[in-house]
Each structure stands twice: as structure tokens, then as C-alpha cells.
């Protein structure tokens, strides 16, 4: 018997956006409040897993044509690049810096290079989690 | 002012705790999967929403912190918990969980028979 998933799919369409927004909020608030790259990446991966549960692998691959192994590689590149960038300024490896900038909309904002490192962590966590789950999922 | 607010917050927290307790009693005492699922998904959802609303009011009025995460959690639980209950009940029905022996009607069974005859 063909099951009808219309309730699950409709609710998924609404909640995936809430989950992804909350994961981005956790990611950006990591410096001053609980959160950061790891938990933000895990929650983004959780939203993608919810999409995988409500729809099938092929539909999700159509919506997001991303190779998650490349996402992992880009994340590692971000982390290494941030760490190695410190060497250009004649300071030890992984030295971070921050300064205050006046941005058009946000006004006075402190930008920190640790966010770039955190972006690397975020991408690696999303990539690894989605690679594991998709690899397990297509075993039939 | 603060005294009245304290009573309102206390009412929400106690109501939430009471509804969660009612949900757990329902899960223990009701006879089959579907009635237990009914108790768990409805009463516990309202209970958790009451507790979160009390938490939000406490932090907003007493401490002056507007915690939008709690409001988002209320909306999120309100949207997702009934769907979870629906999916559990449907999975139970399709895997053949028996209805309570005193139930009198099962329209979904008639529908499945109808589908089999007309396909």
C-alpha cells in the first residue's frame, strides 16, 4: 500500500527553515553565548536529515546538488588557511586577530578571524555527518 | 505588580507540570497504543508549552530579558509534536497494532478493504 506523506512533508517544508535559521544563529552567536561551529553544523545537518526523512534521497539531491565530501574538504581548507594566514603577519601559527569595523547596516561590529576557523568547523561537521548518513542510506 | 506576575508565572509552571503528570498517567493507564499516544502527544505538548511560557514570562518580566528562543521553541513544539504523534500512530496501525477490544469502529480497515477491491 502506498503511504501518503503529505502531513510530514508539509510540516518539514515549514520546520526546515526554522531549524536552519536557528543553526545559523547558534553558529554566529558562538563567541559570546553557548553555540559555535560544531553545534551549528550538527543542527544544519539535522535539518537536512529531516528533509531526507520526509522526501527521498533523489529529491534532496535535486534540491541541494552538493557533494558533501567537497564540503568537508573546503571546511578543512578554511581551518588550515586561517591558521596559516597568521604566518604571513610574522606571528605563530593559529594566532587570531580582531578589530572593530563600521559596516553599512550593522554599524560598529567586531570581526574576528576565529569566525573563519569556526566556518571551517561548521562545514566539516555538515559534510562529515551528511556523508555518513547518505552512505548508510543508499546501501540497498 | 511583581506579586501578581509571580502568581501568573507560578500558575503557568504548575499547570505545565500538572499536564505533564496527567500525560504520564495517561500513558500508564490507557489500554492501547492509540489512546496512550493521544494522551502523550496532546497533554504533554500543552504542558511543555505552559512551562516554556512561564519561563519566558519569568525572564522577560522579572529579569527584563526578551528570550526569543523560548518563543521559537513554543511555536516549534506546537507544530512538530502533533505530527510526531500522528506518525507514531500511523506506523503502529500499519505494523498491525491491535485496537482496544472494546473499540467499535475501524474505518481505516474498511477503507483498505475498499482500496483492495477497487484496484
PDB file of N, CA and C in Angstrom, chain A residues 23-75:
ATOM      1  N   UNK A  23      20.137  27.198  13.490  1.00  0.00           N
ATOM      2  CA  UNK A  23      21.513  26.711  13.461  1.00  0.00           C
ATOM      3  C   UNK A  23      22.462  27.844  13.076  1.00  0.00           C
ATOM      4  N   UNK A  24      22.044  28.716  12.139  1.00  0.00           N
ATOM      5  CA  UNK A  24      22.902  29.851  11.784  1.00  0.00           C
ATOM      6  C   UNK A  24      23.057  30.801  12.976  1.00  0.00           C
ATOM      7  N   UNK A  25      21.954  30.968  13.731  1.00  0.00           N
ATOM      8  CA  UNK A  25      22.031  31.831  14.901  1.00  0.00           C
ATOM      9  C   UNK A  25      23.002  31.259  15.926  1.00  0.00           C
ATOM     10  N   UNK A  26      22.927  29.929  16.144  1.00  0.00           N
ATOM     11  CA  UNK A  26      23.866  29.294  17.067  1.00  0.00           C
ATOM     12  C   UNK A  26      25.291  29.466  16.576  1.00  0.00           C
ATOM     13  N   UNK A  27      25.480  29.357  15.253  1.00  0.00           N
ATOM     14  CA  UNK A  27      26.826  29.471  14.688  1.00  0.00           C
ATOM     15  C   UNK A  27      27.396  30.868  14.926  1.00  0.00           C
ATOM     16  N   UNK A  28      26.574  31.908  14.647  1.00  0.00           N
ATOM     17  CA  UNK A  28      27.115  33.260  14.753  1.00  0.00           C
ATOM     18  C   UNK A  28      27.207  33.748  16.191  1.00  0.00           C
ATOM     19  N   UNK A  29      26.426  33.154  17.099  1.00  0.00           N
ATOM     20  CA  UNK A  29      26.465  33.628  18.478  1.00  0.00           C
ATOM     21  C   UNK A  29      27.499  32.877  19.287  1.00  0.00           C
ATOM     22  N   UNK A  30      28.315  32.029  18.652  1.00  0.00           N
ATOM     23  CA  UNK A  30      29.196  31.163  19.409  1.00  0.00           C
ATOM     24  C   UNK A  30      30.247  31.879  20.229  1.00  0.00           C
ATOM     25  N   UNK A  31      30.573  33.143  19.867  1.00  0.00           N
ATOM     26  CA  UNK A  31      31.679  33.793  20.573  1.00  0.00           C
ATOM     27  C   UNK A  31      31.257  34.287  21.946  1.00  0.00           C
ATOM     28  N   UNK A  32      29.997  34.734  22.072  1.00  0.00           N
ATOM     29  CA  UNK A  32      29.584  35.346  23.339  1.00  0.00           C
ATOM     30  C   UNK A  32      28.598  34.504  24.130  1.00  0.00           C
ATOM     31  N   UNK A  33      27.878  33.612  23.501  1.00  0.00           N
ATOM     32  CA  UNK A  33      26.897  32.767  24.177  1.00  0.00           C
ATOM     33  C   UNK A  33      27.154  31.321  23.772  1.00  0.00           C
ATOM     34  N   UNK A  34      26.499  30.352  24.431  1.00  0.00           N
ATOM     35  CA  UNK A  34      26.672  28.954  24.005  1.00  0.00           C
ATOM     36  C   UNK A  34      26.305  28.762  22.540  1.00  0.00           C
ATOM     37  N   UNK A  35      27.086  27.971  21.864  1.00  0.00           N
ATOM     38  CA  UNK A  35      26.873  27.757  20.428  1.00  0.00           C
ATOM     39  C   UNK A  35      28.221  27.599  19.757  1.00  0.00           C
ATOM     40  N   UNK A  36      28.258  27.797  18.457  1.00  0.00           N
ATOM     41  CA  UNK A  36      29.519  27.710  17.745  1.00  0.00           C
ATOM     42  C   UNK A  36      29.412  26.823  16.527  1.00  0.00           C
ATOM     43  N   UNK A  37      30.578  26.546  15.935  1.00  0.00           N
ATOM     44  CA  UNK A  37      30.594  25.821  14.669  1.00  0.00           C
ATOM     45  C   UNK A  37      30.088  24.402  14.785  1.00  0.00           C
ATOM     46  N   UNK A  38      30.456  23.714  15.873  1.00  0.00           N
ATOM     47  CA  UNK A  38      30.111  22.296  15.953  1.00  0.00           C
ATOM     48  C   UNK A  38      28.604  22.099  16.069  1.00  0.00           C
ATOM     49  N   UNK A  39      27.991  22.786  17.043  1.00  0.00           N
ATOM     50  CA  UNK A  39      26.558  22.562  17.265  1.00  0.00           C
ATOM     51  C   UNK A  39      25.747  23.138  16.104  1.00  0.00           C
ATOM     52  N   UNK A  40      26.228  24.267  15.523  1.00  0.00           N
ATOM     53  CA  UNK A  40      25.523  24.824  14.364  1.00  0.00           C
ATOM     54  C   UNK A  40      25.567  23.881  13.184  1.00  0.00           C
ATOM     55  N   UNK A  41      26.751  23.281  12.946  1.00  0.00           N
ATOM     56  CA  UNK A  41      26.867  22.335  11.842  1.00  0.00           C
ATOM     57  C   UNK A  41      26.004  21.115  12.062  1.00  0.00           C
ATOM     58  N   UNK A  42      25.996  20.605  13.301  1.00  0.00           N
ATOM     59  CA  UNK A  42      25.168  19.427  13.587  1.00  0.00           C
ATOM     60  C   UNK A  42      23.694  19.738  13.364  1.00  0.00           C
ATOM     61  N   UNK A  43      23.267  20.959  13.735  1.00  0.00           N
ATOM     62  CA  UNK A  43      21.843  21.266  13.593  1.00  0.00           C
ATOM     63  C   UNK A  43      21.468  21.475  12.121  1.00  0.00           C
ATOM     64  N   UNK A  44      22.374  22.078  11.340  1.00  0.00           N
ATOM     65  CA  UNK A  44      22.116  22.167   9.896  1.00  0.00           C
ATOM     66  C   UNK A  44      22.006  20.769   9.290  1.00  0.00           C
ATOM     67  N   UNK A  45      22.939  19.888   9.699  1.00  0.00           N
ATOM     68  CA  UNK A  45      22.864  18.512   9.207  1.00  0.00           C
ATOM     69  C   UNK A  45      21.560  17.859   9.644  1.00  0.00           C
ATOM     70  N   UNK A  46      21.085  18.211  10.865  1.00  0.00           N
ATOM     71  CA  UNK A  46      19.812  17.665  11.321  1.00  0.00           C
ATOM     72  C   UNK A  46      18.654  18.107  10.446  1.00  0.00           C
ATOM     73  N   UNK A  47      18.678  19.390  10.015  1.00  0.00           N
ATOM     74  CA  UNK A  47      17.627  19.861   9.113  1.00  0.00           C
ATOM     75  C   UNK A  47      17.670  19.103   7.788  1.00  0.00           C
ATOM     76  N   UNK A  48      18.885  18.864   7.277  1.00  0.00           N
ATOM     77  CA  UNK A  48      18.998  18.124   6.016  1.00  0.00           C
ATOM     78  C   UNK A  48      18.536  16.680   6.187  1.00  0.00           C
ATOM     79  N   UNK A  49      18.804  16.095   7.370  1.00  0.00           N
ATOM     80  CA  UNK A  49      18.343  14.727   7.627  1.00  0.00           C
ATOM     81  C   UNK A  49      16.816  14.687   7.690  1.00  0.00           C
ATOM     82  N   UNK A  50      16.216  15.742   8.245  1.00  0.00           N
ATOM     83  CA  UNK A  50      14.746  15.805   8.262  1.00  0.00           C
ATOM     84  C   UNK A  50      14.201  15.842   6.836  1.00  0.00           C
ATOM     85  N   UNK A  51      14.864  16.592   5.954  1.00  0.00           N
ATOM     86  CA  UNK A  51      14.470  16.580   4.534  1.00  0.00           C
ATOM     87  C   UNK A  51      14.604  15.182   3.950  1.00  0.00           C
ATOM     88  N   UNK A  52      15.702  14.503   4.305  1.00  0.00           N
ATOM     89  CA  UNK A  52      15.904  13.141   3.788  1.00  0.00           C
ATOM     90  C   UNK A  52      14.822  12.199   4.277  1.00  0.00           C
ATOM     91  N   UNK A  53      14.349  12.407   5.532  1.00  0.00           N
ATOM     92  CA  UNK A  53      13.311  11.529   6.077  1.00  0.00           C
ATOM     93  C   UNK A  53      11.978  11.761   5.382  1.00  0.00           C
ATOM     94  N   UNK A  54      11.661  13.051   5.117  1.00  0.00           N
ATOM     95  CA  UNK A  54      10.352  13.348   4.557  1.00  0.00           C
ATOM     96  C   UNK A  54      10.302  13.073   3.061  1.00  0.00           C
ATOM     97  N   UNK A  55      11.382  13.347   2.356  1.00  0.00           N
ATOM     98  CA  UNK A  55      11.433  13.070   0.922  1.00  0.00           C
ATOM     99  C   UNK A  55      12.447  11.953   0.720  1.00  0.00           C
ATOM    100  N   UNK A  56      12.756  11.618  -0.524  1.00  0.00           N
ATOM    101  CA  UNK A  56      13.762  10.564  -0.684  1.00  0.00           C
ATOM    102  C   UNK A  56      15.099  11.172  -1.121  1.00  0.00           C
ATOM    103  N   UNK A  57      16.110  10.293  -1.192  1.00  0.00           N
ATOM    104  CA  UNK A  57      17.479  10.755  -1.457  1.00  0.00           C
ATOM    105  C   UNK A  57      17.575  11.512  -2.770  1.00  0.00           C
ATOM    106  N   UNK A  58      16.823  11.016  -3.787  1.00  0.00           N
ATOM    107  CA  UNK A  58      16.957  11.618  -5.114  1.00  0.00           C
ATOM    108  C   UNK A  58      16.377  13.037  -5.123  1.00  0.00           C
ATOM    109  N   UNK A  59      15.231  13.241  -4.450  1.00  0.00           N
ATOM    110  CA  UNK A  59      14.627  14.570  -4.390  1.00  0.00           C
ATOM    111  C   UNK A  59      15.557  15.554  -3.694  1.00  0.00           C
ATOM    112  N   UNK A  60      16.130  15.124  -2.559  1.00  0.00           N
ATOM    113  CA  UNK A  60      17.019  16.022  -1.815  1.00  0.00           C
ATOM    114  C   UNK A  60      18.263  16.327  -2.645  1.00  0.00           C
ATOM    115  N   UNK A  61      18.761  15.338  -3.389  1.00  0.00           N
ATOM    116  CA  UNK A  61      19.915  15.597  -4.250  1.00  0.00           C
ATOM    117  C   UNK A  61      19.555  16.582  -5.359  1.00  0.00           C
ATOM    118  N   UNK A  62      18.266  16.588  -5.785  1.00  0.00           N
ATOM    119  CA  UNK A  62      17.847  17.582  -6.771  1.00  0.00           C
ATOM    120  C   UNK A  62      17.770  18.974  -6.171  1.00  0.00           C
ATOM    121  N   UNK A  63      17.246  19.057  -4.909  1.00  0.00           N
ATOM    122  CA  UNK A  63      17.124  20.371  -4.268  1.00  0.00           C
ATOM    123  C   UNK A  63      18.496  20.946  -3.976  1.00  0.00           C
ATOM    124  N   UNK A  64      19.367  20.136  -3.378  1.00  0.00           N
ATOM    125  CA  UNK A  64      20.699  20.593  -2.981  1.00  0.00           C
ATOM    126  C   UNK A  64      21.748  19.748  -3.682  1.00  0.00           C
ATOM    127  N   UNK A  65      22.144  20.116  -4.894  1.00  0.00           N
ATOM    128  CA  UNK A  65      23.144  19.291  -5.601  1.00  0.00           C
ATOM    129  C   UNK A  65      24.544  19.534  -5.059  1.00  0.00           C
ATOM    130  N   UNK A  66      24.799  19.045  -3.845  1.00  0.00           N
ATOM    131  CA  UNK A  66      26.076  19.285  -3.157  1.00  0.00           C
ATOM    132  C   UNK A  66      26.755  17.948  -2.934  1.00  0.00           C
ATOM    133  N   UNK A  67      28.056  17.887  -3.232  1.00  0.00           N
ATOM    134  CA  UNK A  67      28.850  16.728  -2.850  1.00  0.00           C
ATOM    135  C   UNK A  67      29.462  17.028  -1.482  1.00  0.00           C
ATOM    136  N   UNK A  68      28.982  16.304  -0.431  1.00  0.00           N
ATOM    137  CA  UNK A  68      29.366  16.687   0.925  1.00  0.00           C
ATOM    138  C   UNK A  68      30.820  16.380   1.235  1.00  0.00           C
ATOM    139  N   UNK A  69      31.464  15.489   0.430  1.00  0.00           N
ATOM    140  CA  UNK A  69      32.895  15.261   0.637  1.00  0.00           C
ATOM    141  C   UNK A  69      33.683  16.520   0.290  1.00  0.00           C
ATOM    142  N   UNK A  70      33.209  17.245  -0.763  1.00  0.00           N
ATOM    143  CA  UNK A  70      33.876  18.501  -1.128  1.00  0.00           C
ATOM    144  C   UNK A  70      33.651  19.560  -0.055  1.00  0.00           C
ATOM    145  N   UNK A  71      32.438  19.531   0.566  1.00  0.00           N
ATOM    146  CA  UNK A  71      32.166  20.476   1.657  1.00  0.00           C
ATOM    147  C   UNK A  71      33.156  20.258   2.796  1.00  0.00           C
ATOM    148  N   UNK A  72      33.397  18.973   3.142  1.00  0.00           N
ATOM    149  CA  UNK A  72      34.382  18.668   4.180  1.00  0.00           C
ATOM    150  C   UNK A  72      35.753  19.211   3.811  1.00  0.00           C
ATOM    151  N   UNK A  73      36.143  19.012   2.551  1.00  0.00           N
ATOM    152  CA  UNK A  73      37.461  19.481   2.106  1.00  0.00           C
ATOM    153  C   UNK A  73      37.554  20.998   2.208  1.00  0.00           C
ATOM    154  N   UNK A  74      36.492  21.702   1.794  1.00  0.00           N
ATOM    155  CA  UNK A  74      36.509  23.170   1.863  1.00  0.00           C
ATOM    156  C   UNK A  74      36.615  23.634   3.311  1.00  0.00           C
ATOM    157  N   UNK A  75      35.926  22.926   4.210  1.00  0.00           N
ATOM    158  CA  UNK A  75      35.996  23.277   5.626  1.00  0.00           C
ATOM    159  C   UNK A  75      37.407  23.124   6.174  1.00  0.00           C
TER     160      UNK A  75
END
